[in-house]
Amino acid sequence: MKKALSAQFLASVLQEQLDTSDQWRPSAALEMLRRRAELLAAVRQFFDRRGFLEVDTPAISADTVVDRHIEPFSTGVPAEVGKPPRRLWLQTSPEFAMKRLLAAGAEAIYQICRVFRLGERGPLHNPEFTMVEWYRRGDSYQQGMSLLAELAEETLGRGRAERIAYAEAFERYAGVDPHRAPIAELREAARGHGITWPESMEADDDRDAWLDLLLTGCVQPNLGVDRPAIVYDYPAGQCALAQVREGDPPAAERFELFVDGIELANGYHELRDPNELRRRNQRINRLRRAEGKNTLPERSRLLRAMDSGLPECTGVAMGFDRLLMVAAGATTIEQVIPFPFERA
């Protein structure tokens, strides 16, 4: 037994040395990096042809997006005499700064930048990744979806994007009405599709949590398989920074792009009411506290910009690394970025 343990220990040490000595190498092949550069150029050409201005906003800010599920990296600035130290945030999205530009008069803007999300690591996730984000003053909900469809069609060459309502997608692939089904029915649908969930969810009355479970477990894998799919009209509880359209039921004017079951982009017909954003920030922080998470700053320069007037607009954030994965047929994010988190 002792000999076996010794050999096992030796093998682990050798493996660790091998891993350490190899960490300088990029995880992506050079040919993939050439393809990455070509796709970056194609995205820029797409927006440049349509008169968008490329902008460059700070990666670190006093503000951060207040989201229930996204954890930002933070850092601090040493205290000045007589003042407390300041906490600053690496941006999870350039959204706040770009909307401030819109409020200051910008018409159509896009950005390709690095963003940071704590704890997100897996085949489709790296804590530091590349995002393409854009906004155009005056764009309606429908115009926002059309522009996203054009970008998907031009960069992926997978045919014309399909549009499917969130409710239709759930009825087709999960067999439930996501807007009206009681939680007990959502739970039974998950069980019927062989989806497991943590014990803590068993008595959970958070319907959005059950909808997310069904989405990832049995709806999303079927989306965008034959051609890109844009899912729209999300439940009002999943509005984030989107406008909510009154109706029976009310719908969040939010849309997402899926290809081969992978979420590539998330778009909103943007919320313009600063008081409503204040209410949403407070609600999200209440949920974060209940889940044992740190609260995020509710006051921001974006709110002050919205007080001065945010124009009608639609905005979209797209994960560039995932776009390249789909375009190149890659199966993990390591294949399309040179140095993932472990090698950074």
mmCIF file of C-alpha atoms in Angstrom:
data_model
loop_
_atom_site.group_PDB
_atom_site.id
_atom_site.type_symbol
_atom_site.label_atom_id
_atom_site.label_comp_id
_atom_site.label_asym_id
_atom_site.label_seq_id
_atom_site.Cartn_x
_atom_site.Cartn_y
_atom_site.Cartn_z
ATOM 1 C CA MET A 1 0.000 0.000 0.000
ATOM 2 C CA LYS A 2 2.820 2.332 0.939
ATOM 3 C CA LYS A 3 4.573 1.629 -2.383
ATOM 4 C CA ALA A 4 1.398 2.361 -4.322
ATOM 5 C CA LEU A 5 0.887 5.631 -2.475
ATOM 6 C CA SER A 6 4.477 6.605 -3.097
ATOM 7 C CA ALA A 7 4.176 5.919 -6.823
ATOM 8 C CA GLN A 8 0.889 7.830 -6.954
ATOM 9 C CA PHE A 9 2.452 10.767 -5.157
ATOM 10 C CA LEU A 10 5.428 10.725 -7.525
ATOM 11 C CA ALA A 11 3.152 10.651 -10.545
ATOM 12 C CA SER A 12 1.187 13.646 -9.205
ATOM 13 C CA VAL A 13 4.394 15.629 -8.630
ATOM 14 C CA LEU A 14 5.630 14.865 -12.145
ATOM 15 C CA GLN A 15 2.250 15.829 -13.588
ATOM 16 C CA GLU A 16 2.301 19.106 -11.633
ATOM 17 C CA GLN A 17 5.791 19.878 -12.935
ATOM 18 C CA LEU A 18 4.670 19.083 -16.475
ATOM 19 C CA ASP A 19 1.606 21.282 -16.144
ATOM 20 C CA THR A 20 3.648 24.114 -14.677
ATOM 21 C CA SER A 21 6.357 23.919 -17.311
ATOM 22 C CA ASP A 22 3.772 23.929 -20.088
ATOM 23 C CA GLN A 23 1.756 26.900 -18.825
ATOM 24 C CA TRP A 24 3.636 29.390 -20.987
ATOM 25 C CA ARG A 25 2.158 27.882 -24.146
ATOM 26 C CA PRO A 26 -1.033 29.323 -25.658
ATOM 27 C CA SER A 27 -4.076 27.061 -25.519
ATOM 28 C CA ALA A 28 -5.285 28.205 -28.960
ATOM 29 C CA ALA A 29 -3.526 27.222 -32.171
ATOM 30 C CA LEU A 30 -1.964 30.055 -34.158
ATOM 31 C CA GLU A 31 -4.288 29.301 -37.059
ATOM 32 C CA MET A 32 -7.235 29.846 -34.722
ATOM 33 C CA LEU A 33 -5.759 33.179 -33.640
ATOM 34 C CA ARG A 34 -5.560 34.211 -37.305
ATOM 35 C CA ARG A 35 -9.214 33.289 -37.672
ATOM 36 C CA ARG A 36 -9.947 35.289 -34.531
ATOM 37 C CA ALA A 37 -8.310 38.367 -36.054
ATOM 38 C CA GLU A 38 -10.302 37.905 -39.269
ATOM 39 C CA LEU A 39 -13.592 37.665 -37.349
ATOM 40 C CA LEU A 40 -12.738 40.762 -35.301
ATOM 41 C CA ALA A 41 -12.145 42.630 -38.569
ATOM 42 C CA ALA A 42 -15.436 41.336 -39.998
ATOM 43 C CA VAL A 43 -17.390 42.521 -36.943
ATOM 44 C CA ARG A 44 -15.792 45.972 -37.174
ATOM 45 C CA GLN A 45 -16.592 46.173 -40.878
ATOM 46 C CA PHE A 46 -20.217 45.204 -40.162
ATOM 47 C CA PHE A 47 -20.687 48.166 -37.816
ATOM 48 C CA ASP A 48 -18.514 50.592 -39.764
ATOM 49 C CA ARG A 49 -20.618 50.027 -42.909
ATOM 50 C CA ARG A 50 -23.716 50.982 -40.927
ATOM 51 C CA GLY A 51 -22.268 54.220 -39.597
ATOM 52 C CA PHE A 52 -21.551 53.112 -36.031
ATOM 53 C CA LEU A 53 -18.797 54.834 -34.079
ATOM 54 C CA GLU A 54 -16.361 52.562 -32.253
ATOM 55 C CA VAL A 55 -15.896 53.764 -28.671
ATOM 56 C CA ASP A 56 -13.550 52.847 -25.842
ATOM 57 C CA THR A 57 -14.797 53.139 -22.250
ATOM 58 C CA PRO A 58 -13.071 52.356 -18.916
ATOM 59 C CA ALA A 59 -12.508 48.751 -17.851
ATOM 60 C CA ILE A 60 -12.522 49.844 -14.196
ATOM 61 C CA SER A 61 -15.142 52.138 -12.703
ATOM 62 C CA ALA A 62 -16.868 53.322 -9.551
ATOM 63 C CA ASP A 63 -20.077 51.821 -11.024
ATOM 64 C CA THR A 64 -21.038 48.236 -11.780
ATOM 65 C CA VAL A 65 -24.089 46.499 -13.218
ATOM 66 C CA VAL A 66 -26.377 45.347 -10.390
ATOM 67 C CA ASP A 67 -27.237 41.765 -11.318
ATOM 68 C CA ARG A 68 -28.530 38.906 -9.199
ATOM 69 C CA HIS A 69 -26.286 36.256 -10.765
ATOM 70 C CA ILE A 70 -23.193 38.121 -12.020
ATOM 71 C CA GLU A 71 -20.293 38.662 -9.604
ATOM 72 C CA PRO A 72 -17.876 41.479 -10.445
ATOM 73 C CA PHE A 73 -14.185 41.651 -9.560
ATOM 74 C CA SER A 74 -13.389 44.600 -7.309
ATOM 75 C CA THR A 75 -10.322 46.506 -6.226
ATOM 76 C CA GLY A 76 -9.600 49.524 -4.080
ATOM 77 C CA VAL A 77 -7.963 52.928 -4.240
ATOM 78 C CA PRO A 78 -5.970 53.961 -1.130
ATOM 79 C CA ALA A 79 -7.632 56.544 1.040
ATOM 80 C CA GLU A 80 -6.738 60.190 0.661
ATOM 81 C CA VAL A 81 -6.198 62.208 3.813
ATOM 82 C CA GLY A 82 -9.519 62.608 5.573
ATOM 83 C CA LYS A 83 -11.390 60.395 3.075
ATOM 84 C CA PRO A 84 -12.316 56.678 3.129
ATOM 85 C CA PRO A 85 -10.800 54.274 0.566
ATOM 86 C CA ARG A 86 -12.797 53.845 -2.640
ATOM 87 C CA ARG A 87 -13.955 50.519 -4.021
ATOM 88 C CA LEU A 88 -13.746 50.187 -7.805
ATOM 89 C CA TRP A 89 -15.099 47.504 -10.099
ATOM 90 C CA LEU A 90 -13.788 45.713 -13.157
ATOM 91 C CA GLN A 91 -16.620 45.957 -15.647
ATOM 92 C CA THR A 92 -18.867 42.971 -16.341
ATOM 93 C CA SER A 93 -20.167 44.895 -19.366
ATOM 94 C CA PRO A 94 -19.500 48.351 -20.856
ATOM 95 C CA GLU A 95 -23.255 49.027 -20.658
ATOM 96 C CA PHE A 96 -23.262 51.824 -18.081
ATOM 97 C CA ALA A 97 -20.575 53.905 -19.790
ATOM 98 C CA MET A 98 -22.033 53.399 -23.273
ATOM 99 C CA LYS A 99 -25.487 54.524 -22.140
ATOM 100 C CA ARG A 100 -23.899 57.618 -20.611
ATOM 101 C CA LEU A 101 -22.526 58.374 -24.081
ATOM 102 C CA LEU A 102 -26.016 57.977 -25.563
ATOM 103 C CA ALA A 103 -27.415 60.374 -22.977
ATOM 104 C CA ALA A 104 -24.672 62.824 -23.968
ATOM 105 C CA GLY A 105 -25.748 62.744 -27.630
ATOM 106 C CA ALA A 106 -24.084 59.701 -29.257
ATOM 107 C CA GLU A 107 -26.167 58.200 -32.066
ATOM 108 C CA ALA A 108 -24.901 54.688 -32.912
ATOM 109 C CA ILE A 109 -21.965 53.200 -31.014
ATOM 110 C CA TYR A 110 -20.237 49.859 -30.610
ATOM 111 C CA GLN A 111 -17.350 48.534 -28.569
ATOM 112 C CA ILE A 112 -15.138 45.438 -28.573
ATOM 113 C CA CYS A 113 -13.626 45.100 -25.128
ATOM 114 C CA ARG A 114 -12.488 42.831 -22.319
ATOM 115 C CA VAL A 115 -14.951 42.278 -19.492
ATOM 116 C CA PHE A 116 -14.587 40.381 -16.224
ATOM 117 C CA ARG A 117 -16.894 38.120 -14.214
ATOM 118 C CA LEU A 118 -15.785 36.457 -11.013
ATOM 119 C CA GLY A 119 -16.160 32.696 -10.701
ATOM 120 C CA GLU A 120 -17.298 32.014 -14.258
ATOM 121 C CA ARG A 121 -15.151 29.157 -15.575
ATOM 122 C CA GLY A 122 -16.061 26.224 -17.794
ATOM 123 C CA PRO A 123 -16.109 25.078 -21.428
ATOM 124 C CA LEU A 124 -18.037 28.237 -22.427
ATOM 125 C CA HIS A 125 -16.749 30.593 -19.712
ATOM 126 C CA ASN A 126 -13.527 32.357 -18.782
ATOM 127 C CA PRO A 127 -13.443 35.044 -16.039
ATOM 128 C CA GLU A 128 -11.921 37.461 -18.588
ATOM 129 C CA PHE A 129 -13.533 37.435 -22.009
ATOM 130 C CA THR A 130 -14.206 39.588 -25.061
ATOM 131 C CA MET A 131 -17.571 41.266 -25.536
ATOM 132 C CA VAL A 132 -19.044 43.093 -28.511
ATOM 133 C CA GLU A 133 -21.674 45.572 -27.362
ATOM 134 C CA TRP A 134 -23.679 48.089 -29.386
ATOM 135 C CA TYR A 135 -26.485 50.650 -29.080
ATOM 136 C CA ARG A 136 -28.340 52.749 -31.626
ATOM 137 C CA ARG A 137 -30.459 55.749 -30.755
ATOM 138 C CA GLY A 138 -34.049 55.459 -32.009
ATOM 139 C CA ASP A 139 -34.008 51.694 -32.608
ATOM 140 C CA SER A 140 -37.229 49.894 -31.705
ATOM 141 C CA TYR A 141 -37.457 46.419 -30.222
ATOM 142 C CA GLN A 142 -37.963 44.915 -33.692
ATOM 143 C CA GLN A 143 -35.133 46.924 -35.240
ATOM 144 C CA GLY A 144 -32.799 45.720 -32.487
ATOM 145 C CA MET A 145 -33.596 42.098 -33.256
ATOM 146 C CA SER A 146 -33.197 42.694 -36.988
ATOM 147 C CA LEU A 147 -29.700 44.156 -36.569
ATOM 148 C CA LEU A 148 -28.653 41.201 -34.403
ATOM 149 C CA ALA A 149 -30.014 38.779 -37.020
ATOM 150 C CA GLU A 150 -28.013 40.556 -39.750
ATOM 151 C CA LEU A 151 -24.802 40.273 -37.739
ATOM 152 C CA ALA A 152 -25.394 36.570 -37.058
ATOM 153 C CA GLU A 153 -26.146 35.891 -40.706
ATOM 154 C CA GLU A 154 -23.067 37.762 -41.978
ATOM 155 C CA THR A 155 -20.545 36.369 -39.505
ATOM 156 C CA LEU A 156 -21.748 32.773 -39.239
ATOM 157 C CA GLY A 157 -23.159 32.012 -42.684
ATOM 158 C CA ARG A 158 -25.729 29.670 -41.147
ATOM 159 C CA GLY A 159 -28.808 31.039 -42.888
ATOM 160 C CA ARG A 160 -31.500 33.500 -41.909
ATOM 161 C CA ALA A 161 -32.152 33.703 -38.175
ATOM 162 C CA GLU A 162 -35.434 32.320 -36.853
ATOM 163 C CA ARG A 163 -37.440 34.322 -34.316
ATOM 164 C CA ILE A 164 -39.288 32.377 -31.655
ATOM 165 C CA ALA A 165 -41.179 33.737 -28.638
ATOM 166 C CA TYR A 166 -39.997 32.541 -25.228
ATOM 167 C CA ALA A 167 -43.441 31.063 -24.563
ATOM 168 C CA GLU A 168 -43.442 29.179 -27.874
ATOM 169 C CA ALA A 169 -39.979 27.763 -27.191
ATOM 170 C CA PHE A 170 -41.108 26.450 -23.785
ATOM 171 C CA GLU A 171 -44.339 24.993 -25.121
ATOM 172 C CA ARG A 172 -42.441 23.302 -27.965
ATOM 173 C CA TYR A 173 -39.559 21.804 -25.985
ATOM 174 C CA ALA A 174 -40.695 21.725 -22.328
ATOM 175 C CA GLY A 175 -44.452 21.317 -22.756
ATOM 176 C CA VAL A 176 -45.418 24.148 -20.383
ATOM 177 C CA ASP A 177 -46.642 27.722 -20.548
ATOM 178 C CA PRO A 178 -43.777 29.633 -18.869
ATOM 179 C CA HIS A 179 -45.937 32.668 -18.143
ATOM 180 C CA ARG A 180 -48.883 30.935 -16.480
ATOM 181 C CA ALA A 181 -47.880 27.455 -15.304
ATOM 182 C CA PRO A 182 -47.727 27.138 -11.494
ATOM 183 C CA ILE A 183 -44.393 26.196 -9.945
ATOM 184 C CA ALA A 184 -45.644 22.673 -9.236
ATOM 185 C CA GLU A 185 -46.196 22.186 -12.976
ATOM 186 C CA LEU A 186 -42.731 23.568 -13.775
ATOM 187 C CA ARG A 187 -41.241 21.147 -11.236
ATOM 188 C CA GLU A 188 -43.083 18.204 -12.786
ATOM 189 C CA ALA A 189 -41.970 19.233 -16.270
ATOM 190 C CA ALA A 190 -38.351 19.268 -15.084
ATOM 191 C CA ARG A 191 -38.786 15.827 -13.515
ATOM 192 C CA GLY A 192 -40.408 14.512 -16.677
ATOM 193 C CA HIS A 193 -37.423 15.637 -18.737
ATOM 194 C CA GLY A 194 -34.974 13.943 -16.376
ATOM 195 C CA ILE A 195 -33.595 17.207 -15.019
ATOM 196 C CA THR A 196 -32.165 17.115 -11.523
ATOM 197 C CA TRP A 197 -31.952 20.059 -9.159
ATOM 198 C CA PRO A 198 -30.334 20.815 -5.807
ATOM 199 C CA GLU A 199 -32.291 19.919 -2.693
ATOM 200 C CA SER A 200 -32.425 23.601 -1.770
ATOM 201 C CA MET A 201 -34.738 24.187 -4.767
ATOM 202 C CA GLU A 202 -37.323 21.613 -3.713
ATOM 203 C CA ALA A 203 -39.389 24.086 -1.715
ATOM 204 C CA ASP A 204 -38.276 27.107 -3.749
ATOM 205 C CA ASP A 205 -41.082 29.445 -4.856
ATOM 206 C CA ASP A 206 -38.797 31.424 -7.187
ATOM 207 C CA ARG A 207 -40.440 30.744 -10.547
ATOM 208 C CA ASP A 208 -37.596 32.375 -12.474
ATOM 209 C CA ALA A 209 -35.201 29.828 -10.963
ATOM 210 C CA TRP A 210 -37.431 26.977 -12.199
ATOM 211 C CA LEU A 211 -37.750 28.579 -15.620
ATOM 212 C CA ASP A 212 -33.957 28.900 -15.844
ATOM 213 C CA LEU A 213 -33.629 25.220 -14.909
ATOM 214 C CA LEU A 214 -36.008 24.216 -17.711
ATOM 215 C CA LEU A 215 -34.379 26.611 -20.160
ATOM 216 C CA THR A 216 -30.882 25.213 -19.687
ATOM 217 C CA GLY A 217 -32.018 21.620 -19.259
ATOM 218 C CA CYS A 218 -34.430 21.002 -22.118
ATOM 219 C CA VAL A 219 -35.157 24.169 -24.112
ATOM 220 C CA GLN A 220 -31.782 25.719 -24.871
ATOM 221 C CA PRO A 221 -30.128 22.554 -26.331
ATOM 222 C CA ASN A 222 -32.753 22.642 -29.122
ATOM 223 C CA LEU A 223 -32.304 26.304 -30.043
ATOM 224 C CA GLY A 224 -30.409 27.386 -33.145
ATOM 225 C CA VAL A 225 -29.563 23.873 -34.301
ATOM 226 C CA ASP A 226 -30.542 24.263 -37.964
ATOM 227 C CA ARG A 227 -30.137 28.052 -38.106
ATOM 228 C CA PRO A 228 -29.611 30.874 -35.607
ATOM 229 C CA ALA A 229 -32.574 31.447 -33.281
ATOM 230 C CA ILE A 230 -33.575 34.690 -31.578
ATOM 231 C CA VAL A 231 -35.785 34.104 -28.537
ATOM 232 C CA TYR A 232 -37.826 37.144 -27.489
ATOM 233 C CA ASP A 233 -40.503 38.351 -25.018
ATOM 234 C CA TYR A 234 -39.090 37.001 -21.762
ATOM 235 C CA PRO A 235 -41.114 36.869 -18.530
ATOM 236 C CA ALA A 236 -41.378 40.240 -16.821
ATOM 237 C CA GLY A 237 -39.358 38.948 -13.855
ATOM 238 C CA GLN A 238 -36.354 38.459 -16.142
ATOM 239 C CA CYS A 239 -36.318 42.003 -17.496
ATOM 240 C CA ALA A 240 -32.861 43.068 -16.167
ATOM 241 C CA LEU A 241 -32.458 46.489 -17.871
ATOM 242 C CA ALA A 242 -35.180 45.962 -20.496
ATOM 243 C CA GLN A 243 -38.523 47.705 -20.774
ATOM 244 C CA VAL A 244 -41.571 45.699 -19.689
ATOM 245 C CA ARG A 245 -44.501 45.793 -22.115
ATOM 246 C CA GLU A 246 -47.920 45.771 -20.483
ATOM 247 C CA GLY A 247 -50.259 42.953 -21.458
ATOM 248 C CA ASP A 248 -51.671 39.636 -20.303
ATOM 249 C CA PRO A 249 -49.127 38.500 -19.409
ATOM 250 C CA PRO A 250 -46.664 41.432 -19.394
ATOM 251 C CA ALA A 251 -43.441 40.746 -21.283
ATOM 252 C CA ALA A 252 -39.875 41.931 -20.912
ATOM 253 C CA GLU A 253 -38.687 43.346 -24.241
ATOM 254 C CA ARG A 254 -35.552 41.231 -24.089
ATOM 255 C CA PHE A 255 -34.121 38.888 -26.708
ATOM 256 C CA GLU A 256 -31.279 36.385 -26.925
ATOM 257 C CA LEU A 257 -29.431 34.748 -29.810
ATOM 258 C CA PHE A 258 -28.757 31.001 -29.705
ATOM 259 C CA VAL A 259 -26.737 28.876 -32.116
ATOM 260 C CA ASP A 260 -26.226 25.139 -31.599
ATOM 261 C CA GLY A 261 -27.790 25.491 -28.156
ATOM 262 C CA ILE A 262 -25.235 28.118 -27.090
ATOM 263 C CA GLU A 263 -26.307 31.589 -25.974
ATOM 264 C CA LEU A 264 -24.296 34.136 -27.973
ATOM 265 C CA ALA A 265 -26.013 37.475 -27.318
ATOM 266 C CA ASN A 266 -28.466 39.217 -25.013
ATOM 267 C CA GLY A 267 -30.398 42.327 -26.086
ATOM 268 C CA TYR A 268 -32.838 44.802 -24.552
ATOM 269 C CA HIS A 269 -35.249 47.449 -25.685
ATOM 270 C CA GLU A 270 -33.595 49.614 -23.085
ATOM 271 C CA LEU A 271 -35.236 50.796 -19.887
ATOM 272 C CA ARG A 272 -35.272 54.606 -19.791
ATOM 273 C CA ASP A 273 -37.023 55.319 -16.483
ATOM 274 C CA PRO A 274 -34.390 56.017 -13.787
ATOM 275 C CA ASN A 275 -36.866 55.528 -10.937
ATOM 276 C CA GLU A 276 -37.753 52.074 -12.212
ATOM 277 C CA LEU A 277 -34.029 51.224 -12.384
ATOM 278 C CA ARG A 278 -33.660 52.360 -8.767
ATOM 279 C CA ARG A 279 -36.505 50.023 -7.768
ATOM 280 C CA ARG A 280 -34.966 47.113 -9.682
ATOM 281 C CA ASN A 281 -31.541 47.699 -8.108
ATOM 282 C CA GLN A 282 -33.115 47.631 -4.638
ATOM 283 C CA ARG A 283 -35.013 44.425 -5.447
ATOM 284 C CA ILE A 284 -31.898 42.692 -6.792
ATOM 285 C CA ASN A 285 -29.874 43.632 -3.738
ATOM 286 C CA ARG A 286 -32.613 42.220 -1.490
ATOM 287 C CA LEU A 287 -32.382 38.933 -3.384
ATOM 288 C CA ARG A 288 -28.581 38.985 -3.189
ATOM 289 C CA ARG A 289 -28.692 39.503 0.583
ATOM 290 C CA ALA A 290 -31.171 36.627 0.946
ATOM 291 C CA GLU A 291 -28.756 34.412 -1.001
ATOM 292 C CA GLY A 292 -25.783 35.407 1.164
ATOM 293 C CA LYS A 293 -24.133 37.562 -1.495
ATOM 294 C CA ASN A 294 -22.624 41.012 -1.156
ATOM 295 C CA THR A 295 -24.829 43.881 -2.261
ATOM 296 C CA LEU A 296 -23.737 46.035 -5.197
ATOM 297 C CA PRO A 297 -23.829 49.860 -5.384
ATOM 298 C CA GLU A 298 -27.303 51.098 -6.242
ATOM 299 C CA ARG A 299 -26.250 54.670 -7.018
ATOM 300 C CA SER A 300 -24.393 55.243 -10.262
ATOM 301 C CA ARG A 301 -23.457 57.809 -12.881
ATOM 302 C CA LEU A 302 -25.774 55.936 -15.249
ATOM 303 C CA LEU A 303 -28.732 56.868 -13.060
ATOM 304 C CA ARG A 304 -27.686 60.512 -13.180
ATOM 305 C CA ALA A 305 -27.415 60.243 -16.978
ATOM 306 C CA MET A 306 -30.886 58.688 -17.133
ATOM 307 C CA ASP A 307 -32.220 61.521 -14.957
ATOM 308 C CA SER A 308 -31.025 63.886 -17.681
ATOM 309 C CA GLY A 309 -32.675 61.766 -20.378
ATOM 310 C CA LEU A 310 -31.743 58.463 -22.049
ATOM 311 C CA PRO A 311 -33.022 58.318 -25.645
ATOM 312 C CA GLU A 312 -35.103 55.515 -27.114
ATOM 313 C CA CYS A 313 -32.637 52.763 -28.032
ATOM 314 C CA THR A 314 -31.973 49.052 -28.222
ATOM 315 C CA GLY A 315 -28.694 47.515 -27.108
ATOM 316 C CA VAL A 316 -27.063 44.102 -27.457
ATOM 317 C CA ALA A 317 -24.100 42.397 -25.788
ATOM 318 C CA MET A 318 -22.499 39.487 -27.666
ATOM 319 C CA GLY A 319 -19.819 37.106 -26.414
ATOM 320 C CA PHE A 320 -17.160 37.316 -29.111
ATOM 321 C CA ASP A 321 -15.282 34.199 -27.969
ATOM 322 C CA ARG A 322 -18.459 32.128 -28.238
ATOM 323 C CA LEU A 323 -19.188 33.615 -31.663
ATOM 324 C CA LEU A 324 -15.758 32.401 -32.794
ATOM 325 C CA MET A 325 -16.334 28.992 -31.192
ATOM 326 C CA VAL A 326 -19.518 28.513 -33.219
ATOM 327 C CA ALA A 327 -17.961 29.888 -36.424
ATOM 328 C CA ALA A 328 -14.898 27.631 -36.109
ATOM 329 C CA GLY A 329 -16.598 24.540 -34.690
ATOM 330 C CA ALA A 330 -14.622 24.703 -31.422
ATOM 331 C CA THR A 331 -15.946 22.909 -28.352
ATOM 332 C CA THR A 332 -14.226 24.857 -25.548
ATOM 333 C CA ILE A 333 -13.312 28.483 -25.005
ATOM 334 C CA GLU A 334 -9.651 27.493 -24.523
ATOM 335 C CA GLN A 335 -9.489 26.673 -28.220
ATOM 336 C CA VAL A 336 -10.258 30.274 -29.255
ATOM 337 C CA ILE A 337 -8.328 32.390 -26.732
ATOM 338 C CA PRO A 338 -4.533 32.342 -26.342
ATOM 339 C CA PHE A 339 -4.247 32.317 -22.554
ATOM 340 C CA PRO A 340 -7.238 31.235 -20.430
ATOM 341 C CA PHE A 341 -7.461 32.076 -16.735
ATOM 342 C CA GLU A 342 -5.086 29.315 -15.590
ATOM 343 C CA ARG A 343 -2.380 30.428 -18.032
ATOM 344 C CA ALA A 344 -2.849 34.193 -17.753
#
